Short mmCIF file of C-alpha atoms in Angstrom, two decimals:
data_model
loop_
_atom_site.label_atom_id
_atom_site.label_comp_id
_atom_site.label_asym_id
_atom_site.label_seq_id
_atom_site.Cartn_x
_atom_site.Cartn_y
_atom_site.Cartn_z
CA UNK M 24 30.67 -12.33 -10.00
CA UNK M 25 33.95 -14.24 -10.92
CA UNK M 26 33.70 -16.97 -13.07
CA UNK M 27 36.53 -19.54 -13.90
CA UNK M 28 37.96 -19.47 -17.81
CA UNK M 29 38.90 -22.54 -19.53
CA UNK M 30 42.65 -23.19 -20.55
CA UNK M 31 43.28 -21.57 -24.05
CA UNK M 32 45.44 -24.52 -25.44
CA UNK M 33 46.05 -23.12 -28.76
CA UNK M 34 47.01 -19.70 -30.02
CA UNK M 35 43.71 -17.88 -31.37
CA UNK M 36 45.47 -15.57 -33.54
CA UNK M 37 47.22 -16.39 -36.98
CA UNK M 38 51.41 -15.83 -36.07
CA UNK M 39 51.93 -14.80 -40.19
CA UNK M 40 49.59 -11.87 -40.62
CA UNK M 41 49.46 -10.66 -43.38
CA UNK M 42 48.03 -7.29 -43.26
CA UNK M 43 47.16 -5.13 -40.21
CA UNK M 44 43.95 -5.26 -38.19
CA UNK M 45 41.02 -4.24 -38.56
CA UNK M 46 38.72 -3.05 -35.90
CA UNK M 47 35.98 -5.17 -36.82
CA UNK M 48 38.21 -8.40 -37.75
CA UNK M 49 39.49 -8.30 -33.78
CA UNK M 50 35.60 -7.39 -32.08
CA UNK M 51 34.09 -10.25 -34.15
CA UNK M 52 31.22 -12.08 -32.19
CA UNK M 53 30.56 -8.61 -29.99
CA UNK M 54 27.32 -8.41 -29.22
CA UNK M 55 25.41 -4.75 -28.57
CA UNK M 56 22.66 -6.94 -27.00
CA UNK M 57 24.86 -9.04 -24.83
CA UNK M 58 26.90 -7.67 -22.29
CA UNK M 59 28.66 -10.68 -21.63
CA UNK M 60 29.99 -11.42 -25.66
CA UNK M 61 33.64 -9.86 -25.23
CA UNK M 62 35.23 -12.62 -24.54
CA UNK M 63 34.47 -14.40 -27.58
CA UNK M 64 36.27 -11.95 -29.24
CA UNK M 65 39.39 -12.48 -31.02
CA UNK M 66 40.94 -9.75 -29.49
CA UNK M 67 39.86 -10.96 -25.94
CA UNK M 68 40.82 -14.49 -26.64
CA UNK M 69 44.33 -13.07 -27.45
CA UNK M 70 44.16 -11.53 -24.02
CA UNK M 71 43.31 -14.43 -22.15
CA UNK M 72 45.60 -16.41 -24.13
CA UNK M 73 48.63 -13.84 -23.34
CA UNK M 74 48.51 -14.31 -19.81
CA UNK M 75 47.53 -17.78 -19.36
CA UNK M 76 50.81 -18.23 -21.11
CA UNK M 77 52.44 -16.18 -18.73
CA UNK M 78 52.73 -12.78 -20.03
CA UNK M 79 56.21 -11.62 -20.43
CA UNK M 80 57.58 -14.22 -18.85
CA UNK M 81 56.32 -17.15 -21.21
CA UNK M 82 56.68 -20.83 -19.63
CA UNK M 83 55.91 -22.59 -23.01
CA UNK M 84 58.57 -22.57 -26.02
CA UNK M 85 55.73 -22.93 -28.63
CA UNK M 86 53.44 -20.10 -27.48
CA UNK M 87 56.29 -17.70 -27.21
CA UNK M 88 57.56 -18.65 -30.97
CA UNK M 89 54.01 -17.77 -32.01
CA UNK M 90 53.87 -14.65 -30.47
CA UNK M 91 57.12 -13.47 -31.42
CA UNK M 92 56.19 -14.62 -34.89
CA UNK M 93 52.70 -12.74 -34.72
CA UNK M 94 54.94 -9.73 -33.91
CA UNK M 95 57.17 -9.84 -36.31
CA UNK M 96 54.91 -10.45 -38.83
CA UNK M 97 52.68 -6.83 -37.65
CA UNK M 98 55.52 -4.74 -37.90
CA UNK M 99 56.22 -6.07 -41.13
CA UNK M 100 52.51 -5.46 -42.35
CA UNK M 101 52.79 -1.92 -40.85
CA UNK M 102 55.68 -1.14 -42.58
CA UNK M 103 54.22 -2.17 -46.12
CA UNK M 104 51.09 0.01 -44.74
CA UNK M 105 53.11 2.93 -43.88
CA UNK M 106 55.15 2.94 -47.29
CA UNK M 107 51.60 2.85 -48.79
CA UNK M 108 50.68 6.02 -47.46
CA UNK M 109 53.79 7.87 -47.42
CA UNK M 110 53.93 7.24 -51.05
CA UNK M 111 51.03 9.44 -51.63
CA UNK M 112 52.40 11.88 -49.28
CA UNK M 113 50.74 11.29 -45.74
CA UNK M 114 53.43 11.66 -43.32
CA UNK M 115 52.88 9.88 -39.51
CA UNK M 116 52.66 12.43 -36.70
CA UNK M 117 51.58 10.74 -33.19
CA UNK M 118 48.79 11.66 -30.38
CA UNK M 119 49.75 10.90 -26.85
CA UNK M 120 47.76 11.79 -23.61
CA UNK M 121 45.94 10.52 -21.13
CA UNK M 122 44.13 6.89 -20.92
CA UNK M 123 41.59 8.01 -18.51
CA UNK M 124 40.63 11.31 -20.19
CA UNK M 125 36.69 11.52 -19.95
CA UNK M 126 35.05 11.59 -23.18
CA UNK M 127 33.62 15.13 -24.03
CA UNK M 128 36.63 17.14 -21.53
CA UNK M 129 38.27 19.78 -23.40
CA UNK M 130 40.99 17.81 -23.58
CA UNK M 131 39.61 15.20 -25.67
CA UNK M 132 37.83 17.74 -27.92
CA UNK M 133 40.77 19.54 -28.40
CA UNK M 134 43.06 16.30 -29.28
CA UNK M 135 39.85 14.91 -31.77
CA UNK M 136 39.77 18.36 -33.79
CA UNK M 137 43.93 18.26 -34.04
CA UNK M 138 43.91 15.13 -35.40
CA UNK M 139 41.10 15.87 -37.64
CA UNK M 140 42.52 18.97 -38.97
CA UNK M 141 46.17 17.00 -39.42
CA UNK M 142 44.12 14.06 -41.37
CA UNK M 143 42.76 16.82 -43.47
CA UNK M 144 46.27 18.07 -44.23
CA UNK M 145 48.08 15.41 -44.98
CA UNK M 146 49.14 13.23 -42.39
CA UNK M 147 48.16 10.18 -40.74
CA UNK M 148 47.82 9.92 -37.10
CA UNK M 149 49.25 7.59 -34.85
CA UNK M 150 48.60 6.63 -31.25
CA UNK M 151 48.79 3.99 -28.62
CA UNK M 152 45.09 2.78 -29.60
CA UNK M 153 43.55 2.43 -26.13
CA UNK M 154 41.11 5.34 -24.60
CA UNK M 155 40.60 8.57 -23.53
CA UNK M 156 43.04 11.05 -25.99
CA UNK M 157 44.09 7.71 -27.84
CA UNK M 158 40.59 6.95 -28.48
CA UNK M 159 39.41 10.84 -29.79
CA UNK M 160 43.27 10.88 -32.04
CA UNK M 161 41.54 7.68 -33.77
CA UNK M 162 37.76 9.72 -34.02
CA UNK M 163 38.97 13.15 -34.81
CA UNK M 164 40.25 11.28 -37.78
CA UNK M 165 37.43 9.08 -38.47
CA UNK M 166 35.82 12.46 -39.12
CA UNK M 167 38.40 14.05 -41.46
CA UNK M 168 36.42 15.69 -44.37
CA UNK M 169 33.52 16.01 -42.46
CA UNK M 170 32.23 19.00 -40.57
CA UNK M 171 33.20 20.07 -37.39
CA UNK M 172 29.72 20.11 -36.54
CA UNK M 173 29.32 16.22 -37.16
CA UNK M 174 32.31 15.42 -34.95
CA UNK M 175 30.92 17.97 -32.08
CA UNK M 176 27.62 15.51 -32.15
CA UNK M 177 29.53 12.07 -31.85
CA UNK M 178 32.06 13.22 -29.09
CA UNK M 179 28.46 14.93 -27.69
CA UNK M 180 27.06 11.06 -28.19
CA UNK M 181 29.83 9.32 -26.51
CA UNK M 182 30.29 12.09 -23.44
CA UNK M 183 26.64 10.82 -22.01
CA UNK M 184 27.05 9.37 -18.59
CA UNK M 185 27.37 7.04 -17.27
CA UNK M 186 29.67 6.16 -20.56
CA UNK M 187 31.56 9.53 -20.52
CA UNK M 188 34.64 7.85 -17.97
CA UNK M 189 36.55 4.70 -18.50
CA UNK M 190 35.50 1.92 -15.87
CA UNK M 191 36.94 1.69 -12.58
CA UNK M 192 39.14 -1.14 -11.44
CA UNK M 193 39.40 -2.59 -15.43
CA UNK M 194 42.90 -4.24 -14.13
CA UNK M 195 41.06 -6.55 -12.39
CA UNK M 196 38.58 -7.63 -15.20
CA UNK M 197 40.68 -11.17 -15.53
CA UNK M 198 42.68 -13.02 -12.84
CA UNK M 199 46.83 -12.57 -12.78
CA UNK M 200 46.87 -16.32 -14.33
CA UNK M 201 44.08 -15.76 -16.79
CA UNK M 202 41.90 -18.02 -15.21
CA UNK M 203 39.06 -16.23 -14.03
CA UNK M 204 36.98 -13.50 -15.35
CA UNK M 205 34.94 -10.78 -13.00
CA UNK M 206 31.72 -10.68 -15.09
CA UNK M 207 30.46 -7.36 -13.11
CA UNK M 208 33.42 -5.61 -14.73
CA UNK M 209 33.16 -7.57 -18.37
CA UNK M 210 29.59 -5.68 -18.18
CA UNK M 211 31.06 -2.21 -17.27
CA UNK M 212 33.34 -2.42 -20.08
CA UNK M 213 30.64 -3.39 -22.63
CA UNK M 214 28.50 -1.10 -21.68
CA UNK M 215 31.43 1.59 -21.91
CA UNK M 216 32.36 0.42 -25.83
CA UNK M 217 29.11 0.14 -27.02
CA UNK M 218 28.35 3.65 -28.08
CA UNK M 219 32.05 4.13 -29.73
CA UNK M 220 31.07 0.43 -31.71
CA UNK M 221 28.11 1.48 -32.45
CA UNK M 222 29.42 4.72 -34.31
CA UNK M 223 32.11 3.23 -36.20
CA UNK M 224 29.66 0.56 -37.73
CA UNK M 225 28.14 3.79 -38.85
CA UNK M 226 30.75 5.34 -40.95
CA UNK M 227 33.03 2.03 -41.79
CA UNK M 228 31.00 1.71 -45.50
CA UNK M 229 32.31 5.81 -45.78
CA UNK M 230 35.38 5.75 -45.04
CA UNK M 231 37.78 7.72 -47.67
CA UNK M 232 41.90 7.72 -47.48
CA UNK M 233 41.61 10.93 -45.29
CA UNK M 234 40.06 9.13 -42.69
CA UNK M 235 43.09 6.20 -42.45
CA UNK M 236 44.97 6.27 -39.08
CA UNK M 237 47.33 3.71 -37.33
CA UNK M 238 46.82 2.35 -34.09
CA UNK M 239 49.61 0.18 -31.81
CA UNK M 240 47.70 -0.76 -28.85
CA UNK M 241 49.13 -4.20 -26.85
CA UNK M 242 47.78 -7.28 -25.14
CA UNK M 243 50.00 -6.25 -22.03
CA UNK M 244 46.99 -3.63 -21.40
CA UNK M 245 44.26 -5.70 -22.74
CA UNK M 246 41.81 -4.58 -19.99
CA UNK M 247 41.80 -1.70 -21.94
CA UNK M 248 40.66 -2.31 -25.22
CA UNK M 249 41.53 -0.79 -28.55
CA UNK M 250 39.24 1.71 -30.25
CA UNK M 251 37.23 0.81 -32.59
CA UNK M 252 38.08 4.15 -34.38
CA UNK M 253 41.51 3.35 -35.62
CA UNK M 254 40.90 1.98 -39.24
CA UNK M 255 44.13 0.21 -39.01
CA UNK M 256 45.56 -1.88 -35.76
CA UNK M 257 48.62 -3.05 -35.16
CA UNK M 258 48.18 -4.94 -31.93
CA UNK M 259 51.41 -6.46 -30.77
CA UNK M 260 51.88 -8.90 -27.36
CA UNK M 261 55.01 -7.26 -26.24
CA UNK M 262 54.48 -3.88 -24.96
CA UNK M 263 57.76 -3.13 -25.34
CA UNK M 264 57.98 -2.93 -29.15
CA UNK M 265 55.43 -1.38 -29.52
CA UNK M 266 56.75 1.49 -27.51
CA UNK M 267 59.48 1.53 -29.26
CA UNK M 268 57.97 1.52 -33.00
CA UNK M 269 55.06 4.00 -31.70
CA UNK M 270 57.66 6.89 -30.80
CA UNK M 271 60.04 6.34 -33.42
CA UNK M 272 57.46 6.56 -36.58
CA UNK M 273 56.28 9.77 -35.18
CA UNK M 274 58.90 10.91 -38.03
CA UNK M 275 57.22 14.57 -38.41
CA UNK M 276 56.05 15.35 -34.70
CA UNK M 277 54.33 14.67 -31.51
CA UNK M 278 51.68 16.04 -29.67
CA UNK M 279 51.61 15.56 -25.42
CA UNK M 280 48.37 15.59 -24.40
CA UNK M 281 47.64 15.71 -20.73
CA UNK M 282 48.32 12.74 -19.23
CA UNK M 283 49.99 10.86 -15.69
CA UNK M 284 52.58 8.02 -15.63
CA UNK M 285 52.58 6.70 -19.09
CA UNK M 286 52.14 9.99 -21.25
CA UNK M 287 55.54 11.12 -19.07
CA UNK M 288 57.24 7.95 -19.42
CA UNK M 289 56.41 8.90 -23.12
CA UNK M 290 57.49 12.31 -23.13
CA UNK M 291 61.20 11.38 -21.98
CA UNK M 292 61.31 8.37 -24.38
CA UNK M 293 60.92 10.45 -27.02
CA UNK M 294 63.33 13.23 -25.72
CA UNK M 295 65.80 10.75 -25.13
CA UNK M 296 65.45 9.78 -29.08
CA UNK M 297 65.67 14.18 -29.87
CA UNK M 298 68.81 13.75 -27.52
CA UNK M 299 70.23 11.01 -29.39
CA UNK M 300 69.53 11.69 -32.88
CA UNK M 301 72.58 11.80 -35.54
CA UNK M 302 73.65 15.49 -35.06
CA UNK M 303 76.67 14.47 -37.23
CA UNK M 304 74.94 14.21 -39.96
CA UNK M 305 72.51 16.55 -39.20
CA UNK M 306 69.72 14.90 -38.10
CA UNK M 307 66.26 16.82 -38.02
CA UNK M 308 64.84 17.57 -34.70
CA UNK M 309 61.51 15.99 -34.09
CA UNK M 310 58.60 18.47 -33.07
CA UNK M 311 57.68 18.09 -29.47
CA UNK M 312 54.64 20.34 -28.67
CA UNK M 313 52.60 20.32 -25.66
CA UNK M 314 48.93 21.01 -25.61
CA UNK M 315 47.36 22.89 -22.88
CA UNK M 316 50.26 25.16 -21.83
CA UNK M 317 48.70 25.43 -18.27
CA UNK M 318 49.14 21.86 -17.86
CA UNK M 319 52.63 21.50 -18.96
CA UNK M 320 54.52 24.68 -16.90
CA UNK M 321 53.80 26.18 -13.28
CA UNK M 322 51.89 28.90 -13.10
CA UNK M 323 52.80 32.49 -11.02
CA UNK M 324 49.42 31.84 -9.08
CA UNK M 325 48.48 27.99 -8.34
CA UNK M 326 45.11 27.20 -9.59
CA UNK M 327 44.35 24.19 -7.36
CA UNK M 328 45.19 21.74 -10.18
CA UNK M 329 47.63 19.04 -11.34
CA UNK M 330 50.48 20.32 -13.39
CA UNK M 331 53.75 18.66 -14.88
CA UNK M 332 56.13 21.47 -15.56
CA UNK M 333 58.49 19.33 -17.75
CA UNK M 334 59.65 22.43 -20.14
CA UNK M 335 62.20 23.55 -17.79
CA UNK M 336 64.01 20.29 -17.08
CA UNK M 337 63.31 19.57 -21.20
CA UNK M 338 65.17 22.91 -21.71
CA UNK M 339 68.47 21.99 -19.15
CA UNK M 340 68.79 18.91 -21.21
CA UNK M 341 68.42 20.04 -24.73
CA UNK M 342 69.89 23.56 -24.49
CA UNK M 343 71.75 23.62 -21.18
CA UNK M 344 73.39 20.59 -22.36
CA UNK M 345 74.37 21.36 -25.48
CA UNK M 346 72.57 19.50 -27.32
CA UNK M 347 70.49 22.47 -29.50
CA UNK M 348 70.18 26.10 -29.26
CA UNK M 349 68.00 28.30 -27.86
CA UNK M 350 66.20 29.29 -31.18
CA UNK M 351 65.86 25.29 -32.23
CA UNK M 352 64.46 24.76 -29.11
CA UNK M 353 62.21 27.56 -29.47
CA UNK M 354 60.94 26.56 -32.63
CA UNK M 355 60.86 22.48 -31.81
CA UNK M 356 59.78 22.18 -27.98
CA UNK M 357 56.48 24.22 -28.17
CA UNK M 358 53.64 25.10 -25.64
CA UNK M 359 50.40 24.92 -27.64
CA UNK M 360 46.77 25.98 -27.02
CA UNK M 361 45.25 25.82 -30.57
CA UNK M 362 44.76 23.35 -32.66
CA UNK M 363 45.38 25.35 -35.53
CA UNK M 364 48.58 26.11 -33.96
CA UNK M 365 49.29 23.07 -33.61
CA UNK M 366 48.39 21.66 -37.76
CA UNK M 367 50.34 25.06 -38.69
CA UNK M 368 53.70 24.11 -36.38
CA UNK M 369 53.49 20.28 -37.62
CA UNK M 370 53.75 21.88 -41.55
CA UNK M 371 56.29 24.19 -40.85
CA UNK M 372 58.48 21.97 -38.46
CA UNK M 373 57.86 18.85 -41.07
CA UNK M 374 61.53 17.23 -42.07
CA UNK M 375 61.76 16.71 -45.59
CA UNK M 376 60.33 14.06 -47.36
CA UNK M 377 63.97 12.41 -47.62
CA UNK M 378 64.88 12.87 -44.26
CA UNK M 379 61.54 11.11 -43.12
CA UNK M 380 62.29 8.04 -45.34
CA UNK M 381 65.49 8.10 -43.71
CA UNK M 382 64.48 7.80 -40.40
CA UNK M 383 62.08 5.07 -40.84
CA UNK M 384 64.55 2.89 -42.58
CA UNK M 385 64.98 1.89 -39.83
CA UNK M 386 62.45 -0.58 -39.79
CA UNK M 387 62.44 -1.83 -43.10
CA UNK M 388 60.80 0.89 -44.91
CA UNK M 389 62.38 1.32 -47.97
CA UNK M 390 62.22 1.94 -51.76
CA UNK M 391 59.93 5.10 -51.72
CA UNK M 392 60.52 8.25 -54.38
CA UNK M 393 60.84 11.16 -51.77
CA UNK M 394 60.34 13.44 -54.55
CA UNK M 395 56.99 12.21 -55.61
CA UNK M 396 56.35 11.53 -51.82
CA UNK M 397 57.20 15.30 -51.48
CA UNK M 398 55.13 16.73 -54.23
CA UNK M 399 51.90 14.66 -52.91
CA UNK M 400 52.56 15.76 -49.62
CA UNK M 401 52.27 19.33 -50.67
CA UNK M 402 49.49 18.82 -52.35
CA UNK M 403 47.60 17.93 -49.70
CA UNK M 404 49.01 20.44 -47.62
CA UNK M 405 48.19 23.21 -50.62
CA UNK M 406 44.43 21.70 -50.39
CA UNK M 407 43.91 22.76 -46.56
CA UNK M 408 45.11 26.37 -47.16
CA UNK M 409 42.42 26.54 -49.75
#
């Protein structure tokens, strides 16, 4: 049934944070017993509030200052967050696949364990924060330090039907102005985030600094919401920034999971960044592996399934080009199947702790001891071997 929505008149968010998210701050007033209790959410009100103001295209000089201030003021927070945990020697290494990858497919098994194995060795984890492979990046390391066996029963918990696939038809959960709200779909998507709320209420009081990871989901997609998973959000308005930071702080690697449209769009962003980096001054070459090597090249005898064969095209530009050789792009542009293989390529293809403070100084981050930041960093490596 679609109801109409009252006029947000003033912005529901604070424009100065002054530290990142929290899963729980954002899904105050949501309600396991009420199906109708998202919207009384600050991150729904956000939503509403976003595109009764017109989206991108903002009518009203005030509400666009706020946001822009809002944003500002996250990637700010982020960056103090980041230099935080890069000082003790976690280095950021993004997730990206698939939005509408079932809970429980191998895919999102596979992506939960790599990102609890690279929690467990070191890093933090970053992805875009919405579901499918963002949402098991954020619970593979939710369970860092815990048995594989534990994680194996919550993705088991969350893979029930009908809860396993993302709802149908989300993009038209709120009118184009805002306005109006379809109430059969608000239900869907409740009933579709209550078992992933329902286990992070679990752990949040157990929570050690293994299990920290960063989430940048956006308002733009708000009909998709954030996971609960991610210990710390950074939720901007503009989708475009957030691009943009998410694929640039992926300083020691990223890993393609299978995906369509976006995780492509995201696979060329970031080789046009591994194109452009400072080969002058001999830039390092950001990891670029590819789970599920099936997926990701065209096999001698067609299986009847989709594929996106992007190595070959990856290789004219990168080697045919010029750009690296054959053995860098060997060693950086990998086919993966493991995630072992994947934890072990991220450590070996790691730039140094210096060369990853230099990258992200580009956004502010700044004043960190890449020597201590090096020695804590193979500590925790050193601790996984063990």
């Amino acid at each position: 049934m679609i109801k109409p929505i009252e006029l947000i008149t003033h912005p529901p968010f604070n424009p100065i944070h002054d530290k990142l998210y929290n899963p729980f701050e954002l899904l105050e007033h949501f309600n396991p017993e009420n199906a109708l209790s998202l919207p009384a959410t600050p991150d729904f009100q956000c939503f509403l509030y976003f595109h009764q103001q017109g989206g991108t295209t903002i009518s009203d000089p005030y509400a666009a200052m706020m946001e822009a201030l809002h944003d500002t003021s996250v990637v700010r927070e982020m960056n103090s967050f980041l230099k935080t945990e890069m000082q003790a020697g976690r280095r950021p290494v993004a997730i990206m696949g698939g939005h509408r990858e079932p809970r429980g497919s191998n895919a999102y098994r596979e992506v939960a364990r790599i990102a609890q194995k690279l929690s467990e060795s070191g890093f933090i984890v970053v992805s875009g924060g919405g579901p499918g492979c963002m949402e098991a990046t954020h619970l593979g390391a939710l369970f860092a330090g815990r048995s594989a066996e534990s994680l194996t029963s919550a993705i088991n918990r969350l893979a029930q039907k009908p809860f396993d696939e993302f709802p149908k038809n989300m993009h038209h959960l709120i009118g184009k102005d805002g306005r109006t709200i379809n109430e059969d779909l608000l239900s869907d998507l409740h009933a579709w985030m209550l078992p992933a709320w329902k286990i992070a209420n679990e752990l949040k009081d157990q929570l050690t600094p293994l299990n920290r990871s960063l989430a940048l989901p956006t308002w733009h997609y708000g009909h998709e919401p954030f996971t609960p998973f991610a210990t710390h959000v950074a939720k901007y308005f503009l989708n475009s920034i957030r691009e943009d930071v998410l694929l640039t702080l992926a300083s020691c690697g990223i890993v393609f999971s299978e995906g369509r449209g976006g995780t492509i769009q995201e696979v060329f962003q970031d080789a046009g960044q591994v194109y452009y980096r400072d080969t002058d001054n001999k830039a390092p070459i950001t990891s670029m592996l590819f789970l599920d090597s099936k997926f990701w090249t065209v096999p001698e005898v067609p299986d009847g399934k989709l594929h996106m064969p992007v190595l070959d095209l990856l290789h004219q530009l990168f080697v045919v080009s010029g750009n690296m050789t054959e053995e860098e792009f060997k060693r950086y542009i990998r086919l993966v199947d493991d995630a072992d293989e994947v934890v072990n390529i991220i450590i070996e293809n790691a730039p140094s702790a210096s060369e990853v403070v230099h990258k992200l100084t580009r956004f502010g981050i700044s004043n960190i001891n890449s020597e201590l930041m090096a020695e804590r960093a193979e500590t925790l490596v050193s601790q996984r071997r063990k």
